[in-house]
Short mmCIF file of C-alpha atoms and ligand atoms in Angstrom, two decimals:
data_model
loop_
_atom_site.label_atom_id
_atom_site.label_comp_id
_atom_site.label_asym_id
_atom_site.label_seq_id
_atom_site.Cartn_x
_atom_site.Cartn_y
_atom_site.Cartn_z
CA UNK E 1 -26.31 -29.87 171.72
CA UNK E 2 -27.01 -33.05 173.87
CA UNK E 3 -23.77 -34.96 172.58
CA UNK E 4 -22.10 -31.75 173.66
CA UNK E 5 -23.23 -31.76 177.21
CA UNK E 6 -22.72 -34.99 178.09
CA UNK E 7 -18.87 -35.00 176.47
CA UNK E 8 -18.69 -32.31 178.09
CA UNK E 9 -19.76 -34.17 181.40
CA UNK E 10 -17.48 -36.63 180.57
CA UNK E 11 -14.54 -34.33 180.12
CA UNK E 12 -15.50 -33.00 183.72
CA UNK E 13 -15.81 -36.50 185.46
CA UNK E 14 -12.37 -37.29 183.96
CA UNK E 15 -10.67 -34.13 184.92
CA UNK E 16 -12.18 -35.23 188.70
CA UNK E 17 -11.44 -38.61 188.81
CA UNK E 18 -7.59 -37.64 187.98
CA UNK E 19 -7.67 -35.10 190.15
CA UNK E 20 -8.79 -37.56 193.22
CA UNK E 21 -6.34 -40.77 191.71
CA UNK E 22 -3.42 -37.79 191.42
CA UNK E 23 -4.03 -36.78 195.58
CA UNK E 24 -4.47 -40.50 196.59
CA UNK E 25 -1.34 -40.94 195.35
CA UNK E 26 0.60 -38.12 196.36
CA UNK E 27 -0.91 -38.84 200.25
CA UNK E 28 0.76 -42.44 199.85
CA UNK E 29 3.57 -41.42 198.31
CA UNK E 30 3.86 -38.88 201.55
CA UNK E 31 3.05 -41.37 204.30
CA UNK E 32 5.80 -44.19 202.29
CA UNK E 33 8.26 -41.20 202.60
CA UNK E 34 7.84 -41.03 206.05
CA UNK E 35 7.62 -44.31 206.74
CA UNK E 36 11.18 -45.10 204.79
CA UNK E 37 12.78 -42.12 207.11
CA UNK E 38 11.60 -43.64 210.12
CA UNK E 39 13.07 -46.67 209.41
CA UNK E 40 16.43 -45.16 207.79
CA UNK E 41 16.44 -43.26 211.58
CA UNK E 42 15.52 -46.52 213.33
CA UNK E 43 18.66 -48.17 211.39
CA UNK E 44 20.66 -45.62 212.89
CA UNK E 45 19.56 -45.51 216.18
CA UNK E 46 19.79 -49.22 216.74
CA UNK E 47 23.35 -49.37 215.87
CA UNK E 48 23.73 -46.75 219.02
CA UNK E 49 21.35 -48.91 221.30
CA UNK E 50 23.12 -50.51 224.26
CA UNK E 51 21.31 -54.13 225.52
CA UNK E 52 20.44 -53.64 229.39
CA UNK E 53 21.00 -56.67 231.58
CA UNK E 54 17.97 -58.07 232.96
CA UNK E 55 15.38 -57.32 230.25
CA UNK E 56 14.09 -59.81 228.14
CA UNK E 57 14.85 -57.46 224.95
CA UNK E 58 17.76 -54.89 224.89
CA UNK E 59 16.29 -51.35 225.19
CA UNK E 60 14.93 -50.50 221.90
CA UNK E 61 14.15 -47.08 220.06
CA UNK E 62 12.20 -47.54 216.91
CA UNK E 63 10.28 -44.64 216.17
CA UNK E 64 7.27 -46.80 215.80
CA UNK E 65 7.61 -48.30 219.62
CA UNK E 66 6.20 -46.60 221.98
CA UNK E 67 9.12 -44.91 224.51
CA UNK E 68 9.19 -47.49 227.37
CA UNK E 69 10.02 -47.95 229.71
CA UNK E 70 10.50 -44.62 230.05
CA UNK E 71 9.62 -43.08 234.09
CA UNK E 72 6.72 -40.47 232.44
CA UNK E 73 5.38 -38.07 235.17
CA UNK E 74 2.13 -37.42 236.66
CA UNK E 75 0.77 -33.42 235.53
CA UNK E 76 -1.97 -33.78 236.95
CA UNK E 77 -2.96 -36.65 239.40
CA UNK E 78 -5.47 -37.88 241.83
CA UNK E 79 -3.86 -39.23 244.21
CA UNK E 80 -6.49 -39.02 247.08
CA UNK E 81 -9.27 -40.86 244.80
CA UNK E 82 -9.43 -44.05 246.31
CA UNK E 83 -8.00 -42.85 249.38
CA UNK E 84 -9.67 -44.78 252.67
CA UNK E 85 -12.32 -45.98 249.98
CA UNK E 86 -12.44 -49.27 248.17
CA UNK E 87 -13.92 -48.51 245.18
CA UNK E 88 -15.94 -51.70 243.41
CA UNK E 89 -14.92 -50.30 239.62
CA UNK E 90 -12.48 -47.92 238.44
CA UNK E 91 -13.53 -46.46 235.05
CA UNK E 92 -10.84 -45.15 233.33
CA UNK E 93 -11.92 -43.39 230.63
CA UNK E 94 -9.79 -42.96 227.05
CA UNK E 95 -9.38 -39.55 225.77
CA UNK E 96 -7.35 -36.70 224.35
CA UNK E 97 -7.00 -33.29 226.08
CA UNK E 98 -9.22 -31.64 223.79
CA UNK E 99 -12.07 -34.11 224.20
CA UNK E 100 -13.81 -31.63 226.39
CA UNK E 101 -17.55 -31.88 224.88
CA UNK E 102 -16.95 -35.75 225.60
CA UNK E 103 -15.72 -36.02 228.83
CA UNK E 104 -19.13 -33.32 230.11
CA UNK E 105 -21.07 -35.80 227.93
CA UNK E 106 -19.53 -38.69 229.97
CA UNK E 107 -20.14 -37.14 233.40
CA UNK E 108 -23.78 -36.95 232.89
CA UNK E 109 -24.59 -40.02 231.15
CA UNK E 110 -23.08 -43.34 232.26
CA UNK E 111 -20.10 -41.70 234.41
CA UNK E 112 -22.74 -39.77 236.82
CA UNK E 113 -20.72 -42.51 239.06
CA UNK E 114 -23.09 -41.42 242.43
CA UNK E 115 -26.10 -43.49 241.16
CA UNK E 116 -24.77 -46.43 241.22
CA UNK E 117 -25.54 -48.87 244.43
CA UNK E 118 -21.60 -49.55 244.97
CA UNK E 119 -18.67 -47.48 244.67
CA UNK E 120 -17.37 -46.27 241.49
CA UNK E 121 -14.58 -44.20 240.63
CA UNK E 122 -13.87 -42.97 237.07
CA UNK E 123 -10.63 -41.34 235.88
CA UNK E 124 -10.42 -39.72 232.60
CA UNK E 125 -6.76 -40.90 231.26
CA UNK E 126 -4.97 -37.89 228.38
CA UNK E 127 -1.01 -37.65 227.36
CA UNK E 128 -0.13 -34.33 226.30
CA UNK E 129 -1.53 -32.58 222.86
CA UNK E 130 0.52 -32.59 219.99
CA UNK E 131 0.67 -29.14 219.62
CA UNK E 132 0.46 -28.02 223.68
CA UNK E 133 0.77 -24.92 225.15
CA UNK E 134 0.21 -23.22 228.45
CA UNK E 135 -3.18 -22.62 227.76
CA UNK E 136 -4.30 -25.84 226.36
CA UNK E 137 -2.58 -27.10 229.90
CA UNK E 138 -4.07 -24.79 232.46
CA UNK E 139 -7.66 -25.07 230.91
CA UNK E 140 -7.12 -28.37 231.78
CA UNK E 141 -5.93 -28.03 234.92
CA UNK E 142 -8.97 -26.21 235.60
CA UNK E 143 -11.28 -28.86 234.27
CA UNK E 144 -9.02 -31.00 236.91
CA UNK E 145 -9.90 -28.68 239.90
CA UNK E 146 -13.86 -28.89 239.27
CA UNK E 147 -14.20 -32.39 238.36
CA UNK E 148 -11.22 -33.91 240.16
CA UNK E 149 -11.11 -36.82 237.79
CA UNK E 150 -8.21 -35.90 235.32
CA UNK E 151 -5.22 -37.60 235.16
CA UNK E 152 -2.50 -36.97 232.47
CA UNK E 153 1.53 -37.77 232.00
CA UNK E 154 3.70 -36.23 229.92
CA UNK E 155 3.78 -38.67 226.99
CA UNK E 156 2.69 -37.56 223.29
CA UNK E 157 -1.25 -38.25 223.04
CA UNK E 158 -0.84 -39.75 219.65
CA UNK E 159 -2.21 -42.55 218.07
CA UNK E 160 1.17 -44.47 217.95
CA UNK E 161 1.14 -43.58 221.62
CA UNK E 162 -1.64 -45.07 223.05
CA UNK E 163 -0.45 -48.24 225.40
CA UNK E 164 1.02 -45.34 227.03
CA UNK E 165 -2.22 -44.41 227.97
CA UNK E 166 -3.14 -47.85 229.24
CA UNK E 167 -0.20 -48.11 230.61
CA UNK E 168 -0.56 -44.92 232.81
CA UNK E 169 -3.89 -46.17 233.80
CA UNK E 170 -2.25 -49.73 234.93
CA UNK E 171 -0.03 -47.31 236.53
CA UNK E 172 -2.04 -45.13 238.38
CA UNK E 173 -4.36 -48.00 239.57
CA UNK E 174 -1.28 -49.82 240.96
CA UNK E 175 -0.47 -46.68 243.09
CA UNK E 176 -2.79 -44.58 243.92
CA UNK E 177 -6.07 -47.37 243.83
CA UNK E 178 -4.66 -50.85 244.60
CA UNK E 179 -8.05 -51.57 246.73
CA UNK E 180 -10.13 -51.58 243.90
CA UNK E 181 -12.15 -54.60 243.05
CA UNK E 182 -12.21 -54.43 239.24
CA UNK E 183 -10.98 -52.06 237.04
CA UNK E 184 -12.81 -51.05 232.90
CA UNK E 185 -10.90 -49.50 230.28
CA UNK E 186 -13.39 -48.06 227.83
CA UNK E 187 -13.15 -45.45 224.89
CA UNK E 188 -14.85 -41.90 224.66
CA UNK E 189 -17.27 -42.96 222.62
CA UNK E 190 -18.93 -45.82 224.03
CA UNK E 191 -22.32 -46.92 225.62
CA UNK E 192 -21.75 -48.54 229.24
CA UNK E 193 -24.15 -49.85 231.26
CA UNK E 194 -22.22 -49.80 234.69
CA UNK E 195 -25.44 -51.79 236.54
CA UNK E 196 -25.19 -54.58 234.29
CA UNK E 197 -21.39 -54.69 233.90
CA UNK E 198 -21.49 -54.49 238.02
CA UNK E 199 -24.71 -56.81 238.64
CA UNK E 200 -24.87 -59.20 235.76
CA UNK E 201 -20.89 -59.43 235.08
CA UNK E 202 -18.38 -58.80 238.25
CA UNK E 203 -21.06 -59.73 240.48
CA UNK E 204 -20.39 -57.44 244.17
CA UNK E 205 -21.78 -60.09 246.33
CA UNK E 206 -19.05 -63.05 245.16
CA UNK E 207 -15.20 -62.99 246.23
CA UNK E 208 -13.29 -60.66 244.01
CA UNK E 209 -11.64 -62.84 240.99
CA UNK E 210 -7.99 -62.48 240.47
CA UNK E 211 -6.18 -62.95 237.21
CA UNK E 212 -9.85 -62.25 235.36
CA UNK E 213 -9.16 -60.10 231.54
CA UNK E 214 -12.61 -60.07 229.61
CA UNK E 215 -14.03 -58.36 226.72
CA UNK E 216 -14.90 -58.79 223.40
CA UNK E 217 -11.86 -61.55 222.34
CA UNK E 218 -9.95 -61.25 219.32
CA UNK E 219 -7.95 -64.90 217.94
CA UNK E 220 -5.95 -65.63 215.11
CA UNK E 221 -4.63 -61.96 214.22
CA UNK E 222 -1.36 -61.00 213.51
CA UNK E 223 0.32 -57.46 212.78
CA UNK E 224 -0.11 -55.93 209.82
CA UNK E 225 3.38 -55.54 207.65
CA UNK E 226 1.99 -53.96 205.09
CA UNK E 227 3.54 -50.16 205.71
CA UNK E 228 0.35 -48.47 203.89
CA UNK E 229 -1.43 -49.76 206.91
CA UNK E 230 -2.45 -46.85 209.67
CA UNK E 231 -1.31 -49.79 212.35
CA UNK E 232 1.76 -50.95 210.26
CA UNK E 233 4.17 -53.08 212.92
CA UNK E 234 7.57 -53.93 211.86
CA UNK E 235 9.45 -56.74 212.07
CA UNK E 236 11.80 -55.37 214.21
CA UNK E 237 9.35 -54.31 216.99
CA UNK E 238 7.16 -57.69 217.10
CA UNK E 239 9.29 -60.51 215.21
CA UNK E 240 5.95 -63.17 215.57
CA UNK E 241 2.93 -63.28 212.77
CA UNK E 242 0.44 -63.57 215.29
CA UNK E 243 -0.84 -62.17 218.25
CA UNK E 244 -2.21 -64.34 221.65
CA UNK E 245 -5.69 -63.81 222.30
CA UNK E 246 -6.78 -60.39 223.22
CA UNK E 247 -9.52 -58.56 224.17
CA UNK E 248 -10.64 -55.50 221.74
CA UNK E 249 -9.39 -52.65 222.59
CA UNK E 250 -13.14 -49.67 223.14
CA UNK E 251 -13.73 -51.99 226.21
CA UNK E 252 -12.28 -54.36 228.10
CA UNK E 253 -12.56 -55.22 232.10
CA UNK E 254 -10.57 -56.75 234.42
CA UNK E 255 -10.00 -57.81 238.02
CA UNK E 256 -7.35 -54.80 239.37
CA UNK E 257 -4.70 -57.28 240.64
CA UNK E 258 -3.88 -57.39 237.10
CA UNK E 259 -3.03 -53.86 236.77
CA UNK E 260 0.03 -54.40 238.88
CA UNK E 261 0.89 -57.67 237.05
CA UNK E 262 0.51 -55.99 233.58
CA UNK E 263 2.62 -53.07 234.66
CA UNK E 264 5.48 -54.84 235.85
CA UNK E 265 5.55 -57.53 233.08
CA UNK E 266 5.51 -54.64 230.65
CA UNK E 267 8.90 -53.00 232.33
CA UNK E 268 10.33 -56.05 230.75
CA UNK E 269 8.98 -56.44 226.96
CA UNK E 270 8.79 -54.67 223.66
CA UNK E 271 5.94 -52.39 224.01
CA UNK E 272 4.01 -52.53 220.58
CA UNK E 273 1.39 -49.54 219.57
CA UNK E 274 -1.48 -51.66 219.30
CA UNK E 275 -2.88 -50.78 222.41
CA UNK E 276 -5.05 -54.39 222.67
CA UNK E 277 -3.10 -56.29 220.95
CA UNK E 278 0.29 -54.99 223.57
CA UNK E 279 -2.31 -56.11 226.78
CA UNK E 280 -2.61 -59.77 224.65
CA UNK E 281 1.20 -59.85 224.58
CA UNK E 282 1.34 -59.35 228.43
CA UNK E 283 -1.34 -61.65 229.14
CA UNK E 284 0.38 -64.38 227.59
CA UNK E 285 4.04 -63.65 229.30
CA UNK E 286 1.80 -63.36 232.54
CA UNK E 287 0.35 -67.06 231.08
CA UNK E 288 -3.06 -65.86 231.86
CA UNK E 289 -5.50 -66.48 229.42
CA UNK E 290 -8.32 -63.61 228.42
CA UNK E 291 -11.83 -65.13 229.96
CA UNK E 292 -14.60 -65.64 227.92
CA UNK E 293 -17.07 -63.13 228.11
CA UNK E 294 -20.88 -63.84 228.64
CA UNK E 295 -22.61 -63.90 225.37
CA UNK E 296 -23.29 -60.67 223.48
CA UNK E 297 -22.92 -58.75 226.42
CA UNK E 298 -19.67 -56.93 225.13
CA UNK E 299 -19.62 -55.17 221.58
CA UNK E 300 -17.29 -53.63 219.69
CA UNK E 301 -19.73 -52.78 217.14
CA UNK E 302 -23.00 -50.13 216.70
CA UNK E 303 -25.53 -52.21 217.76
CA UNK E 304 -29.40 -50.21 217.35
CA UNK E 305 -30.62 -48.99 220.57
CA UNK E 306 -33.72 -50.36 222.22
CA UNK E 307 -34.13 -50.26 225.83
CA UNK E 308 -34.88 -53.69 226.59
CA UNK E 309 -32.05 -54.50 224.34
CA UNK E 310 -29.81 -52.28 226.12
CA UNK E 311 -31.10 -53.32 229.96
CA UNK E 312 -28.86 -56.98 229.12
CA UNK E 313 -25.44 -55.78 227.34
CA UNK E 314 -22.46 -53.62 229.17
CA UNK E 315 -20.92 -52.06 226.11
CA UNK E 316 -22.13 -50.87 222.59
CA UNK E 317 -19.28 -49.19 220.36
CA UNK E 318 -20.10 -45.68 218.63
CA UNK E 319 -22.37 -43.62 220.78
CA UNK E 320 -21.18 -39.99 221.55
CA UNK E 321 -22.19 -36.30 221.85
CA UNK E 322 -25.81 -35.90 221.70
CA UNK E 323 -27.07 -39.05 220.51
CA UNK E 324 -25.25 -40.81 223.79
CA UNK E 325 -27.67 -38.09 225.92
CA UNK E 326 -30.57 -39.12 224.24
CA UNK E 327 -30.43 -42.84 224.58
CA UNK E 328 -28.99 -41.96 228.11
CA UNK E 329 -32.20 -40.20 229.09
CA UNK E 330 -34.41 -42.79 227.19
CA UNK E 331 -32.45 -45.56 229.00
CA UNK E 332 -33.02 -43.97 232.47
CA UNK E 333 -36.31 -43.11 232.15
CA UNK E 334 -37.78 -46.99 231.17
CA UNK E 335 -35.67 -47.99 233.95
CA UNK E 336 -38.50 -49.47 235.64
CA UNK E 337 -40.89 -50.44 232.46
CA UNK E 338 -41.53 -54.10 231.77
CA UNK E 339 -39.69 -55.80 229.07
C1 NAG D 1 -25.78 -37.18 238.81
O1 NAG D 1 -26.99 -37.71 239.30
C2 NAG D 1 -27.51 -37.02 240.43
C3 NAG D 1 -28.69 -37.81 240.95
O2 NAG D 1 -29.60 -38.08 239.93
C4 NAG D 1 -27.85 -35.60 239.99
O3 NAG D 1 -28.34 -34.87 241.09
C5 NAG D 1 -26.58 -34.93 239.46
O4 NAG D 1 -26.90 -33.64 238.95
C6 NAG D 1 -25.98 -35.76 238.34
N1 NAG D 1 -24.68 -35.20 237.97
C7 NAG D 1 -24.40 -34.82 236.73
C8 NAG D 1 -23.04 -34.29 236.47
O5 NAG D 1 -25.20 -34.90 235.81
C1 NAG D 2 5.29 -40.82 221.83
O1 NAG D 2 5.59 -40.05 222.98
C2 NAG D 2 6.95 -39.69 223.12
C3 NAG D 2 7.13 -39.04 224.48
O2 NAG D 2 6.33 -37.90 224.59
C4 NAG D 2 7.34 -38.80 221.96
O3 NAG D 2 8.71 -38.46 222.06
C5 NAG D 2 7.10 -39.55 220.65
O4 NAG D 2 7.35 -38.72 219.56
C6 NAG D 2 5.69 -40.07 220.57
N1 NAG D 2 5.61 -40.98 219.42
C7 NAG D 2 4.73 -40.85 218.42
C8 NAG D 2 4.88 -41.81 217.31
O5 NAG D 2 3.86 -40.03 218.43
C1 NAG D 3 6.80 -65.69 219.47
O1 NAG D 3 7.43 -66.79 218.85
C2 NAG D 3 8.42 -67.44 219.64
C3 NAG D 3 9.10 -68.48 218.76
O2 NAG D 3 8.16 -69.34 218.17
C4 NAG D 3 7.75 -68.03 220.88
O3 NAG D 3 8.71 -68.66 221.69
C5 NAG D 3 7.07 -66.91 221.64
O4 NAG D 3 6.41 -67.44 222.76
C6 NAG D 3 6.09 -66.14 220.75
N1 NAG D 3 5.60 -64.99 221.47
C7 NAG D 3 4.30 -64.61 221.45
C8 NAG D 3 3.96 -63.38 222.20
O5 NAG D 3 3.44 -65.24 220.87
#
């Protein structure tokens, strides 16, 4: 009877284990597909690609490359933000259109930007949903009328997509907030202490740095040509087997002349889709090297919470939704305490 049940087990943990083998495969099977069309389509559209004079590289459609230059429009914009202000920091925030739950989370944790002792602005940056539709758009709009810190072009929020999103946000600080001090670019689901980052980082008593990048620096890293990779980067679109130093991409600060400069120099290159990695690549046509970061201060990883611990670093990766609330409220309310 025993013998039976367990062969029986057996027969059941096989039948599972084939099952799960049979659907890994068919997924990578699926994504190869796709991956083999995109570059049969690539083929063909490079053959129809005309170079333009004064770029670096000829315009370039690979379905893999982000569209750029390409002149995306504002949907919805604040243009009046900075407007007779000069706002210390510019937050932009990263996002997608449906990240509603996060961007209220946001606004009452760390992005509450009116208790901070200098000026702060924070934008929330969003393309346009992959499946959008009047509704999706005028909800937002709405969001956009109470908050007034929305902006959005009308690029594809994908993952492939996302230097359009910093790019937008290089964008949008070069128009509509050049007298900003310093600008971070930080991910939905991030810790930020904006006092330390302002007091113990950019420092609102010293002359504003130019040409200053800083975050958690990446070396020695290269694209990944492997096409079962999520962040698979042909040949074709970056020809080089590394990358130039880069800061990681959930949080990374710099002084906002380099907006403009990063804008402009990327008119002119082969946008890539890693979002870091593409700011790297402009960094080093700009020749300006990422700074080094104060120690520890920056993470791109979970680090535990304590509040004493958290009173001396600006970022910590992978805090969201409720648990983000909680710490917030912790955080705030040992303000004071001794450490
Ligand atoms: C921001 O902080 C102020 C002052 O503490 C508070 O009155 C306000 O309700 C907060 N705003 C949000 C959205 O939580
Ligand atoms: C990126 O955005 C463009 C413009 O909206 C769109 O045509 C393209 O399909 C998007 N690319 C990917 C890979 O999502
Ligand atoms: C890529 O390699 C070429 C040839 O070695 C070099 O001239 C160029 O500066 C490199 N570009 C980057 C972004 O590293």
């Amino acid at each position: 009877m025993k013998g039976r049940i367990c062969s029986l087990k057996f027969l059941v943990l096989v039948f599972l284990v084939q099952t799960f083998m049979f659907g890994c495969l068919v997924f990578y099977e699926r994504k190869l597909k796709m991956i083999n069309k995109w570059n049969e389509d690539s083929a063909k559209l490079q053959k129809t690609n005309k170079p333009v004079n004064n770029l670096t590289y000829p315009v370039f459609k690979h379905p893999l490359a982000p569209p750029y230059p390409f002149p995306y429009k504002f949907l919805i914009n604040q243009p009046d933000k900075c407007k007779n202000r000069k706002p210390f920091l510019v937050i932009m925030v990263i996002g997608q259109c449906q990240d509603l739950e996060s961007r209220h989370t946001i606004r009452e944790t760390w992005g509450n930007v009116s208790i901070y002792d200098v000026e702060v602005v924070m934008v929330f940056l969003v393309g346009l949903p992959r499946i959008a539709s009047e509704r999706t758009q005028n909800v937002l709009e709405e969001e956009s009328e109470t908050f007034g810190d929305i902006v959005q072009q009308d690029f594809m929020d994908t993952y492939y997509n996302l230097t359009l999103k910093t790019l937008m946000g290089m964008e949008w600080v070069t128009k509509f907030c050049p007298s900003a001090s310093y600008v971070m670019k930080i991910d939905n689901d991030m810790f930020l202490n904006v006092d330390y980052l302002i007091h113990n980082v950019l420092y609102p008593d010293l002359p504003v740095r130019t040409n200053y990048f800083t975050g958690v620096i990446v070396k020695n890293t290269g694209p990944m040509r492997s096409k079962a990779y999520k962040w698979y980067i042909p040949n074709e679109i970056y020809p080089n087997n590394t990358y130039p130093p880069y800061c990681s991409g959930p949080g990374y600060v710099f002084s906002a002349d380099m907006a403009k400069k990063i804008y402009d120099v990327a008119q002119e290159i082969r946008v890539i889709s890693m979002e870091d990695a593409f700011m790297g690549i402009c960094l080093y046509e700009l020749q300006i090297p990422p700074t080094e970061p104060p120690r520890n201060v920056f993470n791109g990883h979970k680090i535990q919470y304590n509040h004493c611990k958290f009173r001396k670093v600006a970022t910590a990766h992978h805090y969201h939704g409720q648990e983000l609330r909680r710490l917030w409220a912790d955080f705030l309310a040992k303000k004071s305490q001794k450490c």
